[in-house]
XYZ file of N, CA and C in Angstrom:
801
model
N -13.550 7.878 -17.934
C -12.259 8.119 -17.291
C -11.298 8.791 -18.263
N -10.563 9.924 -17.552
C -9.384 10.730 -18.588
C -8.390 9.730 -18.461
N -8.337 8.869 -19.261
C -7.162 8.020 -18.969
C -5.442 8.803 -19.431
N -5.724 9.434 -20.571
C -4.385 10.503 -20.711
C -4.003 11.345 -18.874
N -4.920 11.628 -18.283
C -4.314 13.018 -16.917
C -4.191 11.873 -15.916
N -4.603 10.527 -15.842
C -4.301 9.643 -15.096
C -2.301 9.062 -15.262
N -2.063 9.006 -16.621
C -1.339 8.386 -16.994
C 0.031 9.693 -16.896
N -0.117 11.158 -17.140
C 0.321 12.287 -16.690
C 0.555 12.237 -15.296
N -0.917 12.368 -14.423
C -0.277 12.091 -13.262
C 0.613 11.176 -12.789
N 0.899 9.985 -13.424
C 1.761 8.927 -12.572
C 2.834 9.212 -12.989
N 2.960 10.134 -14.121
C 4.763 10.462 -14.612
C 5.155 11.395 -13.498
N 3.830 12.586 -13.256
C 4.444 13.638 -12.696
C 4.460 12.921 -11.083
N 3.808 11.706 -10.521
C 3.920 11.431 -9.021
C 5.209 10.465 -8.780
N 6.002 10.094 -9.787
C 6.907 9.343 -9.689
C 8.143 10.385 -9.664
N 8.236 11.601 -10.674
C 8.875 12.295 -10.297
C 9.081 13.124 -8.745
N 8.231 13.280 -8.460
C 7.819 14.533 -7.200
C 8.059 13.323 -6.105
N 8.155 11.713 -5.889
C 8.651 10.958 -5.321
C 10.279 10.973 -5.453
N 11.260 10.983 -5.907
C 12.299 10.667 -6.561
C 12.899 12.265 -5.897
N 12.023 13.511 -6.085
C 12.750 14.459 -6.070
C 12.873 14.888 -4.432
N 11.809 14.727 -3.566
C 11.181 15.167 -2.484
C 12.032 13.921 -1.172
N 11.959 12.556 -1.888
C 12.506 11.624 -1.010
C 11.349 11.679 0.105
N 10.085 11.343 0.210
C 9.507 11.098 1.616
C 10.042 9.864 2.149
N 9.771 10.549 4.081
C 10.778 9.379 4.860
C 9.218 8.922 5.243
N 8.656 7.053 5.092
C 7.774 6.596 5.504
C 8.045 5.690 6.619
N 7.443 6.060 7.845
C 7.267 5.589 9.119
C 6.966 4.338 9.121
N 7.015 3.180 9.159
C 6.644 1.541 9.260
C 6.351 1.180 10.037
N 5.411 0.721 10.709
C 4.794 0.207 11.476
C 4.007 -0.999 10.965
N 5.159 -2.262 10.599
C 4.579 -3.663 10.025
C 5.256 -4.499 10.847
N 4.596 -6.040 10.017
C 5.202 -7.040 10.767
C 6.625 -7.528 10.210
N 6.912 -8.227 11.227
C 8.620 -8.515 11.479
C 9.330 -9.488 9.773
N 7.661 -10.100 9.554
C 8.676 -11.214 8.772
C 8.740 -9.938 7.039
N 8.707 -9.086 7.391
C 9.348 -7.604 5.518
C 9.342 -6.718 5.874
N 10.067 -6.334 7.032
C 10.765 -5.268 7.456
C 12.052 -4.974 6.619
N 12.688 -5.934 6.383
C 13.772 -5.427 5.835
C 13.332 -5.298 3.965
N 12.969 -6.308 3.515
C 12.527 -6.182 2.254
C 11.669 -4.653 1.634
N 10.750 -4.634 2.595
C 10.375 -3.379 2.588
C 10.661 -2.193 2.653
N 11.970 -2.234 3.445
C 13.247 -1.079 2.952
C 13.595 -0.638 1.925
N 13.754 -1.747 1.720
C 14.557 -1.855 0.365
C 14.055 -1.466 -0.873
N 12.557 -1.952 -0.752
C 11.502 -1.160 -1.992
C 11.472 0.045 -1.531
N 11.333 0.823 -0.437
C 11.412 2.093 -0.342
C 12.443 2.564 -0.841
N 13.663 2.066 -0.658
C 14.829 2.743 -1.007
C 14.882 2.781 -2.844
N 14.463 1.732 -3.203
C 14.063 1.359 -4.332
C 13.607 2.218 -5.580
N 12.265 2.582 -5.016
C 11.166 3.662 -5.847
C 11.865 4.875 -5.453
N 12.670 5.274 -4.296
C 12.870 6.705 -4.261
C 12.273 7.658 -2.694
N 11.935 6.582 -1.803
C 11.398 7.182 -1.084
C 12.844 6.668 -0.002
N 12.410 7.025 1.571
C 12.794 6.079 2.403
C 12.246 5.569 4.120
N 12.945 4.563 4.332
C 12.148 4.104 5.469
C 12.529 4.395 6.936
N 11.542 4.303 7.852
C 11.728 4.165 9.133
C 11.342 3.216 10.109
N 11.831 1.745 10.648
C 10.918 1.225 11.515
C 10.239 1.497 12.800
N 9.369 2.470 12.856
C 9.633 2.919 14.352
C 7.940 2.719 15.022
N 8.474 1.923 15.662
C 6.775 1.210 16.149
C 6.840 1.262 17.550
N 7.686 1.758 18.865
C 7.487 1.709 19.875
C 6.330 2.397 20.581
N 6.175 2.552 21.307
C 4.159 3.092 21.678
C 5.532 4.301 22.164
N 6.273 4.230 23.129
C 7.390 5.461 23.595
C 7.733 6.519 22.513
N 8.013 5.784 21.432
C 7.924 6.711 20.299
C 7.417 6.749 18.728
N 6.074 6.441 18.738
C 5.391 6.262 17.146
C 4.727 7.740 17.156
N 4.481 8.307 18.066
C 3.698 9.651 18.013
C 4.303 10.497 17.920
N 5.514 10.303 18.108
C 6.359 11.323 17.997
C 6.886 11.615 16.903
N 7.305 10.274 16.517
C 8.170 10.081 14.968
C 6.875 10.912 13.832
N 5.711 10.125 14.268
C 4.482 10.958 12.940
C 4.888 11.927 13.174
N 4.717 12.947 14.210
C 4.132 13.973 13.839
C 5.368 15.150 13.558
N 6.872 14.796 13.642
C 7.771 15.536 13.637
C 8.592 14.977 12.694
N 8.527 13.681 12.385
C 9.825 13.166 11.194
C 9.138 12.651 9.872
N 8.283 12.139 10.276
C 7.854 11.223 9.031
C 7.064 12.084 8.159
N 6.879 11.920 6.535
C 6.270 12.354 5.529
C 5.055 11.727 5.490
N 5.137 10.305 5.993
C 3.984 9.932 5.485
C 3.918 8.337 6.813
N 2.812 7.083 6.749
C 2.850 6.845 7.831
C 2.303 5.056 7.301
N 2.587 4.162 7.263
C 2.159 2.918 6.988
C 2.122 1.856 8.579
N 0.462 1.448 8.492
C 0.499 0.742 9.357
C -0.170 -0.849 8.723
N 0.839 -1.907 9.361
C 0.570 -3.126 8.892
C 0.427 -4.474 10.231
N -0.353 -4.613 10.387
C -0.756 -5.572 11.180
C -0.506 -7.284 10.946
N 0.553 -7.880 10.006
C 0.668 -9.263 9.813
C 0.913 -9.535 10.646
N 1.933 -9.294 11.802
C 2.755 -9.988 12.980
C 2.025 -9.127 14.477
N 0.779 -9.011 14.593
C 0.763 -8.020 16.041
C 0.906 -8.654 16.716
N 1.320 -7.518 17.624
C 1.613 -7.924 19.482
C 0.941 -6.832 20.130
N 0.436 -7.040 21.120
C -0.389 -5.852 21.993
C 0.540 -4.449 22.010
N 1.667 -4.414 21.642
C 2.572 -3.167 22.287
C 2.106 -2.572 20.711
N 2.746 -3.842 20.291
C 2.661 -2.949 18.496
C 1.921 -2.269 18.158
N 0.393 -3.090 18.491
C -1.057 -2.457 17.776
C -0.957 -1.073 18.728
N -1.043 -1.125 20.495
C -0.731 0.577 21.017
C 0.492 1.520 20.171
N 1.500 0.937 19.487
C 1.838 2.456 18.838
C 1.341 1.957 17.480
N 0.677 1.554 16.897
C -0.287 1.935 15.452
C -1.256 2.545 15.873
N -1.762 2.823 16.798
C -3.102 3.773 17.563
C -2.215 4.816 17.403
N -1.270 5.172 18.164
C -0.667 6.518 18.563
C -0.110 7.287 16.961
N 0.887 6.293 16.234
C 1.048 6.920 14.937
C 0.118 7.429 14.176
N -1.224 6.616 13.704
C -1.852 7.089 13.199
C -2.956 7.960 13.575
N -3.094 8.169 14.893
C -3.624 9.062 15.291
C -2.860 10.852 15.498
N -1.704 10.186 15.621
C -0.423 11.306 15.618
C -0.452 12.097 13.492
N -0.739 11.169 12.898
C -0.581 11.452 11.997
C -1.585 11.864 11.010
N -2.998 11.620 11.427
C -3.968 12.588 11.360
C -4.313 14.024 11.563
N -3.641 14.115 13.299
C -3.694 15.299 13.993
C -2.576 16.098 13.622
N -1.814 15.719 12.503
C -0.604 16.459 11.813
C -0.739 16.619 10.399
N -1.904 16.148 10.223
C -2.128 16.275 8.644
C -1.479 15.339 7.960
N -0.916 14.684 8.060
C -0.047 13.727 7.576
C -0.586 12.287 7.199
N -0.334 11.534 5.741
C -1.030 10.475 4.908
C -0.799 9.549 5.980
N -1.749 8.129 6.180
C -1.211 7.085 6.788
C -2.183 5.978 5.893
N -1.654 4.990 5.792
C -1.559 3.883 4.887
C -1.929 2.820 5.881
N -3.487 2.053 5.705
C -3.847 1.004 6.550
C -3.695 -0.175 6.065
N -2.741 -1.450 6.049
C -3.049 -2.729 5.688
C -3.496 -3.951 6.639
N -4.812 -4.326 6.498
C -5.459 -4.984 7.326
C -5.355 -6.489 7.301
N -4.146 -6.666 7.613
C -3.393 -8.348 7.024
C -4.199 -9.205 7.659
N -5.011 -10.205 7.131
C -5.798 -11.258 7.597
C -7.211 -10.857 7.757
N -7.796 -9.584 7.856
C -8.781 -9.062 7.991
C -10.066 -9.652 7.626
N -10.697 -10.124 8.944
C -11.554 -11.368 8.827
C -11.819 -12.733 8.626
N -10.502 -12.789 8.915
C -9.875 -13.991 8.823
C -9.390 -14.565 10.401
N -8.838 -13.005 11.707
C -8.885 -13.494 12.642
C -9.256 -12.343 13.521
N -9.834 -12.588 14.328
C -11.000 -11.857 15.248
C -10.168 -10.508 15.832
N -9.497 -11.004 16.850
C -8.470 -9.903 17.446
C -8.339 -8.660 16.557
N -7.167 -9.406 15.585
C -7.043 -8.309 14.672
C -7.646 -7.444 13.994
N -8.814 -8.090 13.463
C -9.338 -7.275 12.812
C -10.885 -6.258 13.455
N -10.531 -6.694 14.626
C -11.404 -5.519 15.797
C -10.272 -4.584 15.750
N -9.180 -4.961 16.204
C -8.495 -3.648 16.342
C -8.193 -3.101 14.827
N -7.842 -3.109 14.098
C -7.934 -2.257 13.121
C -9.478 -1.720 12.386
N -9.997 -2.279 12.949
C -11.452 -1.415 12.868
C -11.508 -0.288 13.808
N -11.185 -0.597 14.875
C -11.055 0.830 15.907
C -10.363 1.283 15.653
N -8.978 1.171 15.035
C -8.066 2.268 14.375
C -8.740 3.104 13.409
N -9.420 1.994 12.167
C -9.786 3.113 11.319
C -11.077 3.910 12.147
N -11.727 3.410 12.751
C -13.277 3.924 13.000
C -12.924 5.809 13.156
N -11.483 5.810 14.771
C -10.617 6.194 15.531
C -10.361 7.629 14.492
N -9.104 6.818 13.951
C -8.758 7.928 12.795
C -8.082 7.110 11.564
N -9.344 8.092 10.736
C -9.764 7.228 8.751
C -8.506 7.213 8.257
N -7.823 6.235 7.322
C -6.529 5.908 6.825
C -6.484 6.675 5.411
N -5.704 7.665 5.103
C -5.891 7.672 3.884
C -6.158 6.973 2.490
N -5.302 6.231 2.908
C -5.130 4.597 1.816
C -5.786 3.657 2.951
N -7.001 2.589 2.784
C -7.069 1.450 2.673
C -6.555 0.260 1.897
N -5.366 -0.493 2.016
C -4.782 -1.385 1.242
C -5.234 -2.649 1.317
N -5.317 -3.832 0.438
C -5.380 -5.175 1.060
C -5.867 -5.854 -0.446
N -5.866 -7.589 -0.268
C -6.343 -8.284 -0.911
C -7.762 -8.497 -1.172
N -8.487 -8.813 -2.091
C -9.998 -8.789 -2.197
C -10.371 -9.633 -0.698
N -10.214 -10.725 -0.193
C -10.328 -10.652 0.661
C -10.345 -10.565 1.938
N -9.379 -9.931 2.106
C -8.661 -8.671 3.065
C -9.808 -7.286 3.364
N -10.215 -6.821 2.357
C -11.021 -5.741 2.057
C -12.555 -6.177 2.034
N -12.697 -7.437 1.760
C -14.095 -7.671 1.868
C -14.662 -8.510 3.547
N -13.387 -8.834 3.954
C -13.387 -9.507 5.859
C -13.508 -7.785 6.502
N -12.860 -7.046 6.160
C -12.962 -6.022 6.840
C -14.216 -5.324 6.657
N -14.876 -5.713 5.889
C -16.124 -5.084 5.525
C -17.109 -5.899 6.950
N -16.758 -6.918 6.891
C -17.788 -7.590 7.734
C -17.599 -9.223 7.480
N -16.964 -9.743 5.922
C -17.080 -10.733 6.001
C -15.972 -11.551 6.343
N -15.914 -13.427 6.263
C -15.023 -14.091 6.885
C -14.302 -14.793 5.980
N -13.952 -14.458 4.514
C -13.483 -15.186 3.714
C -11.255 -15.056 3.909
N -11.129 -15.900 2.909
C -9.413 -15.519 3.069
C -9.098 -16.666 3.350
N -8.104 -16.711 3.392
C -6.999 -18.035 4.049
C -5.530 -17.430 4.724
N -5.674 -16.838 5.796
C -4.563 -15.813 6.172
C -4.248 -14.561 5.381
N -2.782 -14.346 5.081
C -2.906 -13.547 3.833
C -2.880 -13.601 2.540
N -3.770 -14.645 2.180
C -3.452 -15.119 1.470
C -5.213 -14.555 0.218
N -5.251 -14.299 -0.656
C -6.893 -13.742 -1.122
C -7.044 -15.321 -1.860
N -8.581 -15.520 -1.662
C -9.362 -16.503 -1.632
C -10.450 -15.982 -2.971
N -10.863 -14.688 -3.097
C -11.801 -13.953 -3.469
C -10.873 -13.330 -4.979
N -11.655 -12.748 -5.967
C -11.341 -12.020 -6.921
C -11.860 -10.583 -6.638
N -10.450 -9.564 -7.155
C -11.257 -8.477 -7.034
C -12.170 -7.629 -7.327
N -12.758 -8.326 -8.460
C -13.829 -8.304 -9.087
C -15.498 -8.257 -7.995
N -15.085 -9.125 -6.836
C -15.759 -10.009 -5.620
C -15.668 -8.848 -4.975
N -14.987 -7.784 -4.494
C -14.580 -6.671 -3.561
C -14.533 -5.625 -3.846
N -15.263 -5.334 -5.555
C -15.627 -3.713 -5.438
C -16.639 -3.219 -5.070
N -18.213 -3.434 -4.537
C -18.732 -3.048 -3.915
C -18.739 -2.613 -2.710
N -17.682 -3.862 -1.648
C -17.098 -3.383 -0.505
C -16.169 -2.314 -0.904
N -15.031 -2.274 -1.362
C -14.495 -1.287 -1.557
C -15.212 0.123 -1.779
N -16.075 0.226 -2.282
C -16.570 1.252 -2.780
C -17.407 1.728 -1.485
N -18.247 0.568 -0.798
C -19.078 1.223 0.502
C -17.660 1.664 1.732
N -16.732 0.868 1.468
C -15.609 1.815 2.623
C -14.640 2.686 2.390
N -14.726 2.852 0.829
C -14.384 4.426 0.617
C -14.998 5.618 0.672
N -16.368 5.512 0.921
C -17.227 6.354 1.529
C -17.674 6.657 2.499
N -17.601 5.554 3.354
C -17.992 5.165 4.724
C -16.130 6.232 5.113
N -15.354 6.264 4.728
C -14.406 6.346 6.037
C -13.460 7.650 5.124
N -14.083 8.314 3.854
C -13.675 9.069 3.111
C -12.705 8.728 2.887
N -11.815 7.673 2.561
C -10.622 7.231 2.078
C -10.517 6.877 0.418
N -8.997 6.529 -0.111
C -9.064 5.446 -0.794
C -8.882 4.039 -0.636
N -9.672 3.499 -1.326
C -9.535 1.638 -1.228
C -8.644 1.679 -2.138
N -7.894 0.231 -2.321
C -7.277 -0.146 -3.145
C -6.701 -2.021 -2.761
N -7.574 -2.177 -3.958
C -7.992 -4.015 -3.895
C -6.742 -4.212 -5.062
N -5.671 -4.931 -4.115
C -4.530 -5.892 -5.255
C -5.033 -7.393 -5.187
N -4.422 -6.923 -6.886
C -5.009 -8.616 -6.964
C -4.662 -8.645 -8.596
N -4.712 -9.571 -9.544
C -4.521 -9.818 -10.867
C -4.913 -8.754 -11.750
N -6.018 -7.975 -11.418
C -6.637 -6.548 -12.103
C -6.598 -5.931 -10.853
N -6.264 -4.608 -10.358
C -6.015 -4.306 -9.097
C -6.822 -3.287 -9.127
N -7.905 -2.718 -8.436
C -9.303 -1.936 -8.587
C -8.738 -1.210 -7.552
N -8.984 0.274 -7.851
C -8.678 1.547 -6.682
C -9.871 2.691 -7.025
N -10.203 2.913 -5.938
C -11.471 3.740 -5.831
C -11.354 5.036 -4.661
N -12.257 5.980 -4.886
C -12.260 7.178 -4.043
C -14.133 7.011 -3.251
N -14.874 6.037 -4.265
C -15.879 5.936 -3.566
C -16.782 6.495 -4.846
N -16.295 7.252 -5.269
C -16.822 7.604 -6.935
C -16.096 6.958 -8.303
N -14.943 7.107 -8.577
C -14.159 6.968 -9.531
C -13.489 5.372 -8.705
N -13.525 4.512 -10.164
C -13.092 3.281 -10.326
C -12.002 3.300 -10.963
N -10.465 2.792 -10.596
C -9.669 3.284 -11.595
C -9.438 1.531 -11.363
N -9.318 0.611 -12.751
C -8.412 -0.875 -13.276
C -7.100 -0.756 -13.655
N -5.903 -1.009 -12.956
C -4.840 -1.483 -13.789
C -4.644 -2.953 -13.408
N -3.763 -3.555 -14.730
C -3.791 -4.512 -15.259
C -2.261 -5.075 -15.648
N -1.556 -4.207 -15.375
C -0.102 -4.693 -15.203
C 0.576 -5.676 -14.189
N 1.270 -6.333 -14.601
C 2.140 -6.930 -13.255
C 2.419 -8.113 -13.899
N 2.427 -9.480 -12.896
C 3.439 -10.451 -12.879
C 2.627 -11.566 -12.154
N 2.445 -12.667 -12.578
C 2.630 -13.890 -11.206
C 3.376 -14.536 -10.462
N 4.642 -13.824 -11.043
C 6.138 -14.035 -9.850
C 5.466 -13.137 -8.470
N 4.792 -12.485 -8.859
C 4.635 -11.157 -7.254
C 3.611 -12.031 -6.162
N 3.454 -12.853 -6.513
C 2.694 -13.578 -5.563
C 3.830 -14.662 -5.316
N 4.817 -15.019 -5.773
C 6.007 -15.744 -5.366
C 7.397 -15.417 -4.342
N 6.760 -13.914 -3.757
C 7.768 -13.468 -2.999
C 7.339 -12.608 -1.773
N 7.202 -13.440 -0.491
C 7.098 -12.777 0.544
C 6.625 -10.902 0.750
N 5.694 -10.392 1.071
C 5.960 -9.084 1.457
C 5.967 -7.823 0.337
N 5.542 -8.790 -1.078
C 5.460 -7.456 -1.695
C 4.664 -6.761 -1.936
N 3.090 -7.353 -1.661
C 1.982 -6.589 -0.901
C 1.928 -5.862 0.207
N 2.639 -6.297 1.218
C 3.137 -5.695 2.651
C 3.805 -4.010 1.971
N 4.899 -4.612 1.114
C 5.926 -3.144 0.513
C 4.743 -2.310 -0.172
N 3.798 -2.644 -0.886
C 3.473 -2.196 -1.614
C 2.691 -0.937 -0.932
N 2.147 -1.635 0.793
C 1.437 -0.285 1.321
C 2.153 0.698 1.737
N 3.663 0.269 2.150
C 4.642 1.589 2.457
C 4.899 2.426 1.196
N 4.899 1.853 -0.011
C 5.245 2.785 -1.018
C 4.079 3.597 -1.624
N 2.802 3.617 -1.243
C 1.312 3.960 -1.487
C 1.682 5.068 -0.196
N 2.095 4.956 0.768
C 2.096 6.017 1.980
C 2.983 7.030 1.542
N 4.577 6.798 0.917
C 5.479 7.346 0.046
C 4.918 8.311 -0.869
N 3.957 7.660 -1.576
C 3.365 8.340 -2.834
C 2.247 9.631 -2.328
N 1.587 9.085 -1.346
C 0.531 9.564 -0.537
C 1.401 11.142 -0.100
N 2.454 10.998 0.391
C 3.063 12.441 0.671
C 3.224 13.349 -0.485
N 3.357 12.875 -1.691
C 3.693 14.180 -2.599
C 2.689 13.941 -3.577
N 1.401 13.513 -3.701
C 0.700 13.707 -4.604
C -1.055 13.115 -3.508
N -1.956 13.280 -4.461
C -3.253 13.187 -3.968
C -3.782 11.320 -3.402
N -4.098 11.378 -2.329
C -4.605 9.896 -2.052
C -4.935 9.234 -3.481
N -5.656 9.360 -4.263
C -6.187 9.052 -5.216
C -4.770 8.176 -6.297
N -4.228 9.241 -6.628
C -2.944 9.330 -7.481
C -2.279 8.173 -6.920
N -1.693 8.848 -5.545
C -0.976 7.755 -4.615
C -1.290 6.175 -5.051
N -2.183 5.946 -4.922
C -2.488 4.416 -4.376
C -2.412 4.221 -6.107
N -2.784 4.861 -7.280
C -1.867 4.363 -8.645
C -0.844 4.406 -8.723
N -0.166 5.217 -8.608
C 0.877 5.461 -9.138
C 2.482 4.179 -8.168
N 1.640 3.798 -6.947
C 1.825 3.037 -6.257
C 2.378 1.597 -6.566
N 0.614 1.506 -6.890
C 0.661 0.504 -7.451
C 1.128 0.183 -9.249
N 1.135 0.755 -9.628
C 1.517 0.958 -11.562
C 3.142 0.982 -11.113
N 3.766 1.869 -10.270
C 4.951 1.518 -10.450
C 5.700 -0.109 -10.239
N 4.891 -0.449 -8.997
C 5.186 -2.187 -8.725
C 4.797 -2.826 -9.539
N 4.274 -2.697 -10.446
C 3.424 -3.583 -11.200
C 4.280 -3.967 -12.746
N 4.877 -2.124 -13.000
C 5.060 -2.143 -14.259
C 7.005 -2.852 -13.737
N 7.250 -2.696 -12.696
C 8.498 -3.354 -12.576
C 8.661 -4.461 -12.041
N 7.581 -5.106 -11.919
C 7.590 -6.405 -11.867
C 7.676 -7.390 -13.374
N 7.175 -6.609 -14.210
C 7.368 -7.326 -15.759
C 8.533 -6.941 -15.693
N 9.218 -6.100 -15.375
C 10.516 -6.250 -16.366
C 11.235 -7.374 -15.327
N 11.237 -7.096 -13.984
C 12.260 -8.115 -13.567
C 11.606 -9.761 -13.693
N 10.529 -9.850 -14.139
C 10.313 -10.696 -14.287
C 10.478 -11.875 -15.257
N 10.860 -10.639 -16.725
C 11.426 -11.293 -18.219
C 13.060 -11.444 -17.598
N 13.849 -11.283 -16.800
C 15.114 -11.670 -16.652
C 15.293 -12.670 -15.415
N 14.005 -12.462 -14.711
C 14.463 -14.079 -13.131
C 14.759 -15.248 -13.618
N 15.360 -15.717 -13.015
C 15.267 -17.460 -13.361
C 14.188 -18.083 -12.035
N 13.597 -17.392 -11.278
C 12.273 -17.905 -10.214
C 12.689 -16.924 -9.113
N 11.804 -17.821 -8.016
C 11.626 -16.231 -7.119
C 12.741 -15.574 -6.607
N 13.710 -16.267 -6.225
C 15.123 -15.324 -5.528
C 15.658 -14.163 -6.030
N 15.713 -15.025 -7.659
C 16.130 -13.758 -8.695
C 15.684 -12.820 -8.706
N 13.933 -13.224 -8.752
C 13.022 -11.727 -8.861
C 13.013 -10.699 -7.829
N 13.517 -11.492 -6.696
C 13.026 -10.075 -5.599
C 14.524 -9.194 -5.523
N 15.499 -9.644 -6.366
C 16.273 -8.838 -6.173
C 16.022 -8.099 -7.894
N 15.945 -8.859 -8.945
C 15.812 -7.896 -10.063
C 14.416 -6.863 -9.841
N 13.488 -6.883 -9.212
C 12.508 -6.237 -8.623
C 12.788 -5.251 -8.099
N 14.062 -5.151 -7.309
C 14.478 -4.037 -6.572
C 15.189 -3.314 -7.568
N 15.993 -4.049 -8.588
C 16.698 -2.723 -9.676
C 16.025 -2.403 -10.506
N 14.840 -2.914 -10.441
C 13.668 -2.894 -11.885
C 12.671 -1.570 -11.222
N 12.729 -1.621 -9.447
C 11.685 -0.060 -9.564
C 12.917 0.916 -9.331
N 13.968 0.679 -9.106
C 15.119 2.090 -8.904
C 14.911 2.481 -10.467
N 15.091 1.585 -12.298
C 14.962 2.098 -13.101
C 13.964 2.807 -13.763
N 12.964 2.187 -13.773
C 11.766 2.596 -14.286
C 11.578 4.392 -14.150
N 11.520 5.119 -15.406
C 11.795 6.018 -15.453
C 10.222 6.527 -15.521
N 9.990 7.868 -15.021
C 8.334 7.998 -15.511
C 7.650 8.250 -16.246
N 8.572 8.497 -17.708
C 8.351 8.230 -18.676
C 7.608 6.839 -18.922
N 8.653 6.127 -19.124
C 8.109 4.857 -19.435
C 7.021 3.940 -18.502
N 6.819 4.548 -17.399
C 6.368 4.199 -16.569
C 4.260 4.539 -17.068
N 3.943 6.112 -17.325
C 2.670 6.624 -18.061
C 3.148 5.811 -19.640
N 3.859 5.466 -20.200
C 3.952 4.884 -21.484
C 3.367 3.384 -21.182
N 3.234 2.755 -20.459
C 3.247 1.251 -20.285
C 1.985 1.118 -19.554
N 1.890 2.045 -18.459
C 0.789 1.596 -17.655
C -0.299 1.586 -18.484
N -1.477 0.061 -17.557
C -2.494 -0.134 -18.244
C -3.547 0.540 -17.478
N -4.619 1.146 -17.748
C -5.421 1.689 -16.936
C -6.743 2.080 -17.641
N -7.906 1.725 -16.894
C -9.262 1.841 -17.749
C -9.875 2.202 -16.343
């Protein structure tokens, strides 16, 4: 691995985020809608909630940069406009970001986001090791909660980044992102980030963000390295979780991308 043009790219994808402002379409569940704003607004991008089946096809294919669909909270209307967006947003060329919340963990759901992806392939596959390994076929997890190491979920990862020409990308304590060839490890972050609602949820809107001005690949690092590397810092100043999710939010507005390829860990 060139770990120097990896670490280049995430300076130059944090910039070309920051400068470009992509507006990312949301299509998640109810309980980090707003939080998830806020990290958009955060890193430099910004958000849209627009999930009506009346208008998700529309919004892809004429407003939005880029397209995140998240399944924690479905309702039958919801999952019909995550069909239409991301099918809208295929047929427009346009990135869309799949997080398969619970995935194999409960039946419904995770049929229908199998026919989404089967339907039309997500650029980004997001999720927990086992999130990514239920969607493969198996039944592990405890809601959204990962049960599995991601260590446990790079083979799946790797057979459904090929299977659906996407990128995977398994968060988790070492967070493994793949094209189906190339294995990229970072190793940054926090165990406050598992102490605050939705920042896995944020993390796939800002991977869809990234996804508009630089390569799937890039995206889903530079994604993730930015949450990661600003989670240490707000994390040396919280006094526990309340603190963090708000020093979290001034910790990715600072992070410059400089320091950002200076810090990140990546093998």
């Amino acid at each position: 691995m060139n770990v120097d043009f990896h670490s280049s790219a995430l300076a130059e994808s944090i910039t070309a985020l920051r400068e470009r402002n992509p507006l990312v379409q949301c299509l998640t569940n109810h309980v980090v809608m707003n939080f998830t704003a806020n990290v958009l607004y955060a890193v430099g991008a910004s958000p849209a909630m627009c999930d009506n089946p009346e208008e998700a096809a529309g919004f892809a294919t004429q407003v939005a940069s880029g397209v995140l669909v998240n399944n924690g909270t479905p309702s039958s209307e919801q999952i019909q406009g995550m069909y239409l967006a991301s099918a809208a947003a295929v047929a427009a060329g346009k990135p869309w970001v799949l997080d398969p919340v619970a995935a194999g963990g409960l039946p419904w759901r995770t049929a229908e986001v199998k026919k989404m992806m089967d339907a039309n392939p997500a650029t980004i596959l997001r999720g927990n090791a086992s999130e990514i390994l239920g969607f493969l076929g198996g039944t592990s997890g405890r809601g959204v909660e990962a049960t599995d190491s991601t260590t446990d979920a790079v083979d799946a990862a790797h057979e459904l980044a090929r299977r659906y020409h996407c990128v995977v990308a398994v968060s988790g304590p070492v967070d493994m992102i793949t094209d189906g060839d190339e294995l990229v490890k970072l190793s940054n972050g926090s165990a406050m980030l598992t102490q605050v609602t939705g920042v896995g949820c944020a993390l796939g809107a800002v991977m869809a963000g990234y996804a508009a001005v630089t390569s799937p690949l890039n995206a889903a690092i530079a994604a993730t390295s930015h949450m990661n590397i600003a989670a240490e810092d707000a994390a040396s100043v919280a006094r526990g979780p309340g603190s963090f999710a708000v020093e979290l939010l001034d910790a990715l507005a600072r992070l410059s991308a400089e320091q950002a390829a200076d810090r990140v860990k990546i093998s």
